[in-house]
JSON list of C-alpha atoms in Angstrom, two decimals:
[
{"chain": "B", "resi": 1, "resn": "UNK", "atom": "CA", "xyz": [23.25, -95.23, -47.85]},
{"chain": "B", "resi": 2, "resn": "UNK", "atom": "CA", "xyz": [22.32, -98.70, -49.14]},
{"chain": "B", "resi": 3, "resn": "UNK", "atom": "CA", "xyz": [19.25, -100.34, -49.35]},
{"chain": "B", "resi": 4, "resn": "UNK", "atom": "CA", "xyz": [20.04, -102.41, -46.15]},
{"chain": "B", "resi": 5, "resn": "UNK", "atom": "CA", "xyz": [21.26, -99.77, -43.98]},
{"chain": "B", "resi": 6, "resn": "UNK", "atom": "CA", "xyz": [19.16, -97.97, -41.99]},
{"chain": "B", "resi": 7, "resn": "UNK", "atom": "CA", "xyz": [19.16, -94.60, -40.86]},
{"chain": "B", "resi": 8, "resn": "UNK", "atom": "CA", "xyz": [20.80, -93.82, -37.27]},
{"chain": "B", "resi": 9, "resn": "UNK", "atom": "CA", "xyz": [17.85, -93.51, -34.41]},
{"chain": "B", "resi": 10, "resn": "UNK", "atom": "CA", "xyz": [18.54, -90.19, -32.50]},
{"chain": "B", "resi": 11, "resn": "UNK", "atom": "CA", "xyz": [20.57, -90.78, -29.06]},
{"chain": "B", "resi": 12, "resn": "UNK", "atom": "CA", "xyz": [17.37, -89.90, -27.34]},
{"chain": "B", "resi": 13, "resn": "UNK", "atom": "CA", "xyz": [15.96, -93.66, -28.18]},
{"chain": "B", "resi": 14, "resn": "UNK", "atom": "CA", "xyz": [18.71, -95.06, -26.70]},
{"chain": "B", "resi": 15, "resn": "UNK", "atom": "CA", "xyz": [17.82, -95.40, -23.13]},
{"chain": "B", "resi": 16, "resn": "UNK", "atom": "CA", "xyz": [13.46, -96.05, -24.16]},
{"chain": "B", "resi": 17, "resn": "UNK", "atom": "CA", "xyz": [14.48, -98.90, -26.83]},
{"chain": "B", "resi": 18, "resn": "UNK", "atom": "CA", "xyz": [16.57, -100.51, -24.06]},
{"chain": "B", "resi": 19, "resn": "UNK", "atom": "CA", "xyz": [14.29, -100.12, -21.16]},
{"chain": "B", "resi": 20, "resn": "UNK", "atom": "CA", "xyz": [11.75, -101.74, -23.41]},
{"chain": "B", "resi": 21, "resn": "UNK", "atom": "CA", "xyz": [13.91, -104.63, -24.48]},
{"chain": "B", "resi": 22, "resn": "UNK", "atom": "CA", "xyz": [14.63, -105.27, -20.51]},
{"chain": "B", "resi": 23, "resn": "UNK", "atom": "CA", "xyz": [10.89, -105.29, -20.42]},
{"chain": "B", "resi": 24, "resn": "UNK", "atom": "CA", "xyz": [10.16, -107.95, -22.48]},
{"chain": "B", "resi": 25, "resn": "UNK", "atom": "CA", "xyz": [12.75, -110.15, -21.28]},
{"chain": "B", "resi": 26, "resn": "UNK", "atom": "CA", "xyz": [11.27, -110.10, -18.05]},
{"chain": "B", "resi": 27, "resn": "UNK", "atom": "CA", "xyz": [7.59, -110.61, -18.71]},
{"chain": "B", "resi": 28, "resn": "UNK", "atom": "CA", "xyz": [6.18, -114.17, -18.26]},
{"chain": "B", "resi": 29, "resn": "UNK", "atom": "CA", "xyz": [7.61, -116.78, -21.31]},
{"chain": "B", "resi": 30, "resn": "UNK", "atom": "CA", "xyz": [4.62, -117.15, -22.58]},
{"chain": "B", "resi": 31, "resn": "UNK", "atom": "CA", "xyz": [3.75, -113.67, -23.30]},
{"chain": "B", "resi": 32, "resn": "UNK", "atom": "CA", "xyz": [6.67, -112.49, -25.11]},
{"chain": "B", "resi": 33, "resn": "UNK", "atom": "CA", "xyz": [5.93, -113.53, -28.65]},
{"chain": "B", "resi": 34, "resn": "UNK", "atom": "CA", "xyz": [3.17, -111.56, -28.64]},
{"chain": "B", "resi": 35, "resn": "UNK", "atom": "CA", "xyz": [4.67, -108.36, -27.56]},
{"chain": "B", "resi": 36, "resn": "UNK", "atom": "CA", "xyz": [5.50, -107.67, -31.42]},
{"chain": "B", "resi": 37, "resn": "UNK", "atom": "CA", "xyz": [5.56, -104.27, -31.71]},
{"chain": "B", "resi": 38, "resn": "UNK", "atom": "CA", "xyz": [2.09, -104.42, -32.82]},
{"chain": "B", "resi": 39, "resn": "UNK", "atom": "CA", "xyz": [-0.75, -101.60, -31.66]},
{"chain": "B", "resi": 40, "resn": "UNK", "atom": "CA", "xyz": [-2.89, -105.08, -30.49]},
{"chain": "B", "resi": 41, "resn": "UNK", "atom": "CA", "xyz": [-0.21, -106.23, -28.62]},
{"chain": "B", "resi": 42, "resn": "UNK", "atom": "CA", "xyz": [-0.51, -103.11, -25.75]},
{"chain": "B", "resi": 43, "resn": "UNK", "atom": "CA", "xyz": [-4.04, -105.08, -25.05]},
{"chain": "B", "resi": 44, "resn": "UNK", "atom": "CA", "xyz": [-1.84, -107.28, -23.20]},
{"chain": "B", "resi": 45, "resn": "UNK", "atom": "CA", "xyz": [0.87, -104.60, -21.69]},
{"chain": "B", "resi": 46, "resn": "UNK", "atom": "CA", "xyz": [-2.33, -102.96, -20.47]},
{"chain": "B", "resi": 47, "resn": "UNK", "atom": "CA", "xyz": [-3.68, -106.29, -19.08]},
{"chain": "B", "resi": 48, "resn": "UNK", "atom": "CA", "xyz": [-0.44, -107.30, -17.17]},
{"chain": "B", "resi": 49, "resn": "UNK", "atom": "CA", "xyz": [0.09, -103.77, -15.75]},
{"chain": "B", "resi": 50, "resn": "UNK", "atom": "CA", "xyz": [-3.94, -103.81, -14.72]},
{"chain": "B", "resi": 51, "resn": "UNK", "atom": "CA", "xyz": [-3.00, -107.59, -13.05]},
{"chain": "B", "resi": 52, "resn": "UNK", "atom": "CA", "xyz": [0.19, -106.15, -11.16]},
{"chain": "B", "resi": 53, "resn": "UNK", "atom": "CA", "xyz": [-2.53, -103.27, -9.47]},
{"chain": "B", "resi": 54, "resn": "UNK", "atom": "CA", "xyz": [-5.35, -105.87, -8.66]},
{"chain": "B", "resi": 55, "resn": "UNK", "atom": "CA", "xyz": [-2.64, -107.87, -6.97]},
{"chain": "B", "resi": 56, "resn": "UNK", "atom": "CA", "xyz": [-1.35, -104.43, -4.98]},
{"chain": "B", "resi": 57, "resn": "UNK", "atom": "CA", "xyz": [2.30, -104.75, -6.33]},
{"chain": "B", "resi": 58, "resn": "UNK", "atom": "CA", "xyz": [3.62, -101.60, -4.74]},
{"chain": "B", "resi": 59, "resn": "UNK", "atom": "CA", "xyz": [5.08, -99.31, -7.43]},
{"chain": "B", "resi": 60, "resn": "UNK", "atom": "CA", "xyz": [8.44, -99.17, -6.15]},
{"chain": "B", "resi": 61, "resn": "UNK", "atom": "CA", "xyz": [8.44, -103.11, -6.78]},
{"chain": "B", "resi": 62, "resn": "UNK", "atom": "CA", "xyz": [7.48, -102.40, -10.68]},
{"chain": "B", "resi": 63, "resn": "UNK", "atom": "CA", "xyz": [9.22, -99.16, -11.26]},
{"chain": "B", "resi": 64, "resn": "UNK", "atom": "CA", "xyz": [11.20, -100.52, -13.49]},
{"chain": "B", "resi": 65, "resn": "UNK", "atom": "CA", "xyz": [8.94, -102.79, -15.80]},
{"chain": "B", "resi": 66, "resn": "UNK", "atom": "CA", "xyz": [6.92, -99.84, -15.70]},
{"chain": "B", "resi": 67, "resn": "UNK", "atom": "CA", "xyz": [9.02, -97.54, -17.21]},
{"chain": "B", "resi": 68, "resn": "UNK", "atom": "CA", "xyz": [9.90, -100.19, -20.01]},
{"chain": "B", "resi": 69, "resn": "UNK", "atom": "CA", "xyz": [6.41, -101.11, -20.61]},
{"chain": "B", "resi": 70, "resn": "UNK", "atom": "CA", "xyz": [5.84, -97.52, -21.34]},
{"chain": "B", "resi": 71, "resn": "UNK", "atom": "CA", "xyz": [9.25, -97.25, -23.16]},
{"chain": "B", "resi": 72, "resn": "UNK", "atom": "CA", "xyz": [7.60, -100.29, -25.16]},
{"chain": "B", "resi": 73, "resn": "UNK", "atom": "CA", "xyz": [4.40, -98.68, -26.29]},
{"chain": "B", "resi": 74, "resn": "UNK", "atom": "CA", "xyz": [6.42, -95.61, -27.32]},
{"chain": "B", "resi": 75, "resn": "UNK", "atom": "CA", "xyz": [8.49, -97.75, -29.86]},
{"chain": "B", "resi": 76, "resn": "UNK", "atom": "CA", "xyz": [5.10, -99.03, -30.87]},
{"chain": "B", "resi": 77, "resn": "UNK", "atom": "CA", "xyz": [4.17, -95.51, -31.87]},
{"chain": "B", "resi": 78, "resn": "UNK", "atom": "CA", "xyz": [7.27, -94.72, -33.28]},
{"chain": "B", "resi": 79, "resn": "UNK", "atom": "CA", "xyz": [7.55, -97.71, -35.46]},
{"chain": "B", "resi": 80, "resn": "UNK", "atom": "CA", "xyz": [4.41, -96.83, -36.37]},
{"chain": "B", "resi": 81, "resn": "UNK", "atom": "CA", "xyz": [3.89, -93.46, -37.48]},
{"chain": "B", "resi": 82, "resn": "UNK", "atom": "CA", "xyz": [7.90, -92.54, -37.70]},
{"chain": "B", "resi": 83, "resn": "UNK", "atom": "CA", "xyz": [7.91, -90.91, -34.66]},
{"chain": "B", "resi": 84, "resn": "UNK", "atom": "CA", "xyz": [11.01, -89.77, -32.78]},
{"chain": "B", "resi": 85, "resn": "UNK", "atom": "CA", "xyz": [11.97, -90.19, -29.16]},
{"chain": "B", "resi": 86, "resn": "UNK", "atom": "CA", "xyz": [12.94, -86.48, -27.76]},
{"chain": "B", "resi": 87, "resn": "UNK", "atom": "CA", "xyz": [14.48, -86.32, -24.28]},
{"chain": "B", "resi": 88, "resn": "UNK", "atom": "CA", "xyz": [15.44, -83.54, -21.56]},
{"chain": "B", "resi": 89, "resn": "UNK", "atom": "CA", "xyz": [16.83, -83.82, -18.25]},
{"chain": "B", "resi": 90, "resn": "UNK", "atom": "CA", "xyz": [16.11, -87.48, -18.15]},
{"chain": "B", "resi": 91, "resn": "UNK", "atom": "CA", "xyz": [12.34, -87.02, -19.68]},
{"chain": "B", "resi": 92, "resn": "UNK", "atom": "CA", "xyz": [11.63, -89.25, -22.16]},
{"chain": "B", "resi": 93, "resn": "UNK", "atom": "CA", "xyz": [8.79, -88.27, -24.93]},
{"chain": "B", "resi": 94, "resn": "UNK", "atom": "CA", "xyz": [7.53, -89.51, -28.66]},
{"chain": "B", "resi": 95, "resn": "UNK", "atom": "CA", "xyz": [7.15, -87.01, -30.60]},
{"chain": "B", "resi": 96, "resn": "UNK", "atom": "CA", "xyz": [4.76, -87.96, -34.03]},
{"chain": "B", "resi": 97, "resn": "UNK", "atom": "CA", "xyz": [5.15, -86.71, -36.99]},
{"chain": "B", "resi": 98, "resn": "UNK", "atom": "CA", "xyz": [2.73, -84.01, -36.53]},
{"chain": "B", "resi": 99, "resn": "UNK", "atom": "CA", "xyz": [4.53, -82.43, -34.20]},
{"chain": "B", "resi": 100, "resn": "UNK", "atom": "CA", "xyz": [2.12, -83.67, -30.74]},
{"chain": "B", "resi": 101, "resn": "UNK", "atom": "CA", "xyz": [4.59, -85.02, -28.08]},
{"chain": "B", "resi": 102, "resn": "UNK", "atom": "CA", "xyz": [3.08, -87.81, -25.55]},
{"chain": "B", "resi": 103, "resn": "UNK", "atom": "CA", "xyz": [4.58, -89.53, -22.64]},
{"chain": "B", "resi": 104, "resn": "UNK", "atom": "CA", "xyz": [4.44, -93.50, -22.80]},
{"chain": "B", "resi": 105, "resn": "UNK", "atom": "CA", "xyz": [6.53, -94.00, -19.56]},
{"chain": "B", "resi": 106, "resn": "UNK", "atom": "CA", "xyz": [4.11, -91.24, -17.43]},
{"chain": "B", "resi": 107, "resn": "UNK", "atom": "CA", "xyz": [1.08, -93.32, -19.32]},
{"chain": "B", "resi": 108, "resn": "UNK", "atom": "CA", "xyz": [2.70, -96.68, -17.65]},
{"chain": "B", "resi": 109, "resn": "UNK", "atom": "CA", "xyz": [2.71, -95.23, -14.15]},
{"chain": "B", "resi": 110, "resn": "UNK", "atom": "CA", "xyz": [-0.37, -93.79, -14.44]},
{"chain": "B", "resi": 111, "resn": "UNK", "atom": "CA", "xyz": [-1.87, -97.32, -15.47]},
{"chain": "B", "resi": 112, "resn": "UNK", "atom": "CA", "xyz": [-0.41, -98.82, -12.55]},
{"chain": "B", "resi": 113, "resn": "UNK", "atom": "CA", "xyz": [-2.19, -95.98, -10.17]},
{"chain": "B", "resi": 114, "resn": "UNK", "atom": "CA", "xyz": [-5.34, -96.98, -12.38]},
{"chain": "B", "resi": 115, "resn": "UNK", "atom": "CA", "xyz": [-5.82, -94.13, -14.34]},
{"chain": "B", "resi": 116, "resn": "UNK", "atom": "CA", "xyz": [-4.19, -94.35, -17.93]},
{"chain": "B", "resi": 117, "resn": "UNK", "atom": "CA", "xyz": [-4.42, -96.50, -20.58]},
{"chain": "B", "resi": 118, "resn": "UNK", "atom": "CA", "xyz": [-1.37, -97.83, -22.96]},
{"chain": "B", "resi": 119, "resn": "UNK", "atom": "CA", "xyz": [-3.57, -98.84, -25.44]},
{"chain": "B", "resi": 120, "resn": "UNK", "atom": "CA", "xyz": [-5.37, -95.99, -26.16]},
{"chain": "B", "resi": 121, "resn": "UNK", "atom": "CA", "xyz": [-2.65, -93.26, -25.13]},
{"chain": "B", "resi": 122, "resn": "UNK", "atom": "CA", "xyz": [-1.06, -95.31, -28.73]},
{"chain": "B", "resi": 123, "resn": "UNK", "atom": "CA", "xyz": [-4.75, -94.91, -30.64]},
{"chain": "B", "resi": 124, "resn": "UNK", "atom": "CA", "xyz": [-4.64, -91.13, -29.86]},
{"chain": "B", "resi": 125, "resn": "UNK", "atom": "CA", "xyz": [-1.19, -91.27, -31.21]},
{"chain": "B", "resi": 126, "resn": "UNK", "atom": "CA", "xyz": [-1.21, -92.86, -33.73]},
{"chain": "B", "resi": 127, "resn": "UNK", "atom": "CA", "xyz": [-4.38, -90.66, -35.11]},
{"chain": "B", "resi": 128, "resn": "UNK", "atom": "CA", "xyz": [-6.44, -94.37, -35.95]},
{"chain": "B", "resi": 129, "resn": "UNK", "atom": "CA", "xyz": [-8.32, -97.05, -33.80]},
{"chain": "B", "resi": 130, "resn": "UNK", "atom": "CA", "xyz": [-6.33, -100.07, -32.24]}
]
C-alpha cells in the first residue's frame, strides 16, 4: 500500500458513516462547518438534539437524524482513538482500541428522551476530557 492509500474501513462502518453524512446534510446551513469531526463539535450535536426535546419533536419525527447524529459522534470516536465500528443484527457499536464497545446511536435516542449525553458518552470513550 502507498502512502496515499488508505486502509479499507470494515463493512460494519458502512451504514454509521452514511447515516452520519445524511445527518449533516440536513442540519441547519449554518451549523455544518462546524460539525468537523472534532470532540468540541458534539457540544453542538448535543445542543440541537437538547433543542429538538424542548420543542417536543416527537421521536418518530427525528428517528432518523437521531440515529445519524449518533452515527456522527461514533466516527468522532473512531477517528479519534482508531476505533472500529462492529455490527450484529442491525446493531451498530464502536469498539476502541481497548477493547470497551459503546453505543453512539442508543446515546442519541437517549438524549432525545433527556437522559444521555453525546458529548460525554465520546469523553468516556475516548479515555480524555472534551
Amino acid at each position: 500500500m502507498n502512502r496515499t492509500e488508505r486502509p479499507a474501513r470494515p463493512s460494519a462502518a458502512a451504514r454509521p458513516v452514511r447515516w452520519a453524512a445524511e445527518a449533516v446534510a440536513a442540519v441547519p446551513e449554518g451549523m455544518r462547518p462546524r460539525l468537523d469531526h472534532s470532540a468540541q463539535s458534539l457540544w453542538r450535536v448535543d445542543r440541537l438534539i437538547e433543542d429538538l426535546r424542548r420543542e417536543g419533536t416527537p421521536y418518530a419525527a427525528v428517528e432518523g437524524l437521531l440515529r445519524g447524529l449518533g452515527a456522527y459522534a461514533g466516527e468522532v470516536i473512531v477517528r479519534r482513538t482508531g476505533a472500529e465500528w462492529w455490527s450484529s443484527g442491525g446493531d451498530h457499536w464502536v469498539r476502541t482500541p481497548d477493547g470497551r464497545l459503546w453505543e453512539p446511536l442508543d446515546e442519541a435516542r437517549r438524549c432525545h428522551a433527556g437522559h444521555g449525553s453525546l458529548r460525554l458518552l465520546c469523553r468516556d470513550a475516548m479515555g480524555r476530557g472534551l
